[in-house]
Amino acid sequence: MIHSNRRTFMLRVAASGSVLAAGQALAQVAAPKVQETEPQALALGYKEDTTKVDAKKYPKHADSQDCASCQLYQGKPKDAAGGCGLFVGKQVSAKGWCSAWNKKA
Ligand code: SF4
């Protein structure tokens, strides 16, 4: 009886761990990328590729500025995309840029 309860407990722990891992993976996969045509992206001048930013419209922009080097970027250094404090629930390109760019400390 005790052996059976322990086995049941271990199976439940393993199952809940799998569900948590699957949930985290799904959350990462499910976060859509910000589209340049979205109203918020347009308002902030967001571009997926920092080299495509309109230099006339944003004269202070430099190609060395990208989301990966921005204070609001939440991705890891090697991630192609990650979260951003301004685009909640979405992902921005690590090579992207918007007019709210602020150098990471
Ligand atoms: Fe990229 Fe920073 Fe603009 Fe977010 S705030 S889109 S991380 S440049």
Coordinates of N, CA, C and O in Angstrom, one line a residue, residues 34-47 58 72 84-90 92 97-100:
V34 N 6.0 41.1 -33.1 CA 5.5 42.4 -33.5 C 5.6 42.6 -35.0 O 6.6 42.3 -35.6
Q35 N 4.5 43.0 -35.6 CA 4.5 43.4 -37.0 C 4.7 44.9 -37.2 O 4.1 45.7 -36.4
E36 N 5.5 45.2 -38.1 CA 5.8 46.6 -38.4 C 4.6 47.5 -38.7 O 4.6 48.7 -38.5
T37 N 3.6 46.8 -39.2 CA 2.3 47.5 -39.6 C 1.3 47.7 -38.5 O 0.3 48.4 -38.7
E38 N 1.6 47.2 -37.3 CA 0.7 47.4 -36.1 C 0.7 48.9 -35.7 O 1.8 49.5 -35.8
P39 N -0.4 49.4 -35.3 CA -0.5 50.8 -34.9 C 0.6 51.2 -33.9 O 1.3 52.3 -34.1
Q40 N 0.9 50.4 -32.9 CA 1.9 50.8 -31.9 C 3.3 50.8 -32.5 O 4.1 51.6 -32.2
A41 N 3.5 49.8 -33.4 CA 4.8 49.7 -34.0 C 5.0 50.9 -35.0 O 6.1 51.5 -35.0
L42 N 4.0 51.3 -35.7 CA 4.1 52.4 -36.6 C 4.3 53.7 -35.8 O 5.2 54.5 -36.2
A43 N 3.6 53.8 -34.6 CA 3.8 55.0 -33.8 C 5.2 55.1 -33.3 O 5.7 56.3 -33.1
L44 N 5.9 54.0 -33.0 CA 7.2 54.0 -32.4 C 8.3 53.8 -33.5 O 9.5 53.8 -33.2
G45 N 7.9 53.7 -34.7 CA 8.9 53.6 -35.8 C 9.6 52.2 -35.8 O 10.8 52.1 -36.2
Y46 N 8.9 51.2 -35.2 CA 9.6 49.9 -35.1 C 9.9 49.3 -36.4 O 9.1 49.3 -37.3
K47 N 11.1 48.8 -36.5 CA 11.6 48.0 -37.7 C 12.2 46.7 -37.2 O 12.9 46.7 -36.2
Y58 N 14.3 59.6 -38.3 CA 15.0 59.3 -37.0 C 16.5 59.6 -37.1 O 17.3 58.7 -37.1
L72 N 15.0 47.8 -22.6 CA 13.6 47.2 -22.4 C 13.6 45.8 -23.0 O 12.5 45.1 -22.9
C84 N 9.6 42.6 -25.0 CA 10.0 44.0 -24.8 C 9.0 44.6 -23.9 O 7.8 44.3 -23.9
G85 N 9.4 45.5 -23.0 CA 8.6 46.1 -22.0 C 7.4 47.0 -22.7 O 6.4 47.2 -22.0
L86 N 7.6 47.4 -23.9 CA 6.6 48.2 -24.6 C 5.6 47.4 -25.3 O 4.4 47.8 -25.4
F87 N 6.0 46.2 -25.8 CA 5.1 45.4 -26.6 C 4.8 44.1 -25.8 O 5.3 43.1 -26.0
V88 N 3.9 44.3 -24.8 CA 3.6 43.3 -23.9 C 2.9 42.1 -24.6 O 2.0 42.3 -25.4
G89 N 3.4 40.9 -24.3 CA 2.8 39.7 -24.8 C 3.3 39.4 -26.2 O 2.8 38.4 -26.9
K90 N 4.2 40.1 -26.7 CA 4.8 39.9 -28.1 C 6.3 39.9 -28.0 O 6.9 40.2 -27.0
V92 N 9.9 41.1 -30.0 CA 10.6 41.9 -31.0 C 11.8 41.2 -31.5 O 12.4 40.4 -30.8
W97 N 14.5 47.7 -33.9 CA 14.7 49.0 -33.3 C 13.4 49.7 -33.3 O 12.6 49.5 -34.2
C98 N 13.3 50.6 -32.3 CA 12.2 51.6 -32.3 C 12.7 52.8 -31.7 O 13.7 52.9 -31.1
S99 N 11.9 53.9 -31.8 CA 12.3 55.2 -31.3 C 12.4 55.3 -29.8 O 12.9 56.3 -29.3
A100 N 12.0 54.3 -29.1 CA 12.1 54.3 -27.6 C 13.4 53.6 -27.2 O 13.6 53.4 -26.0

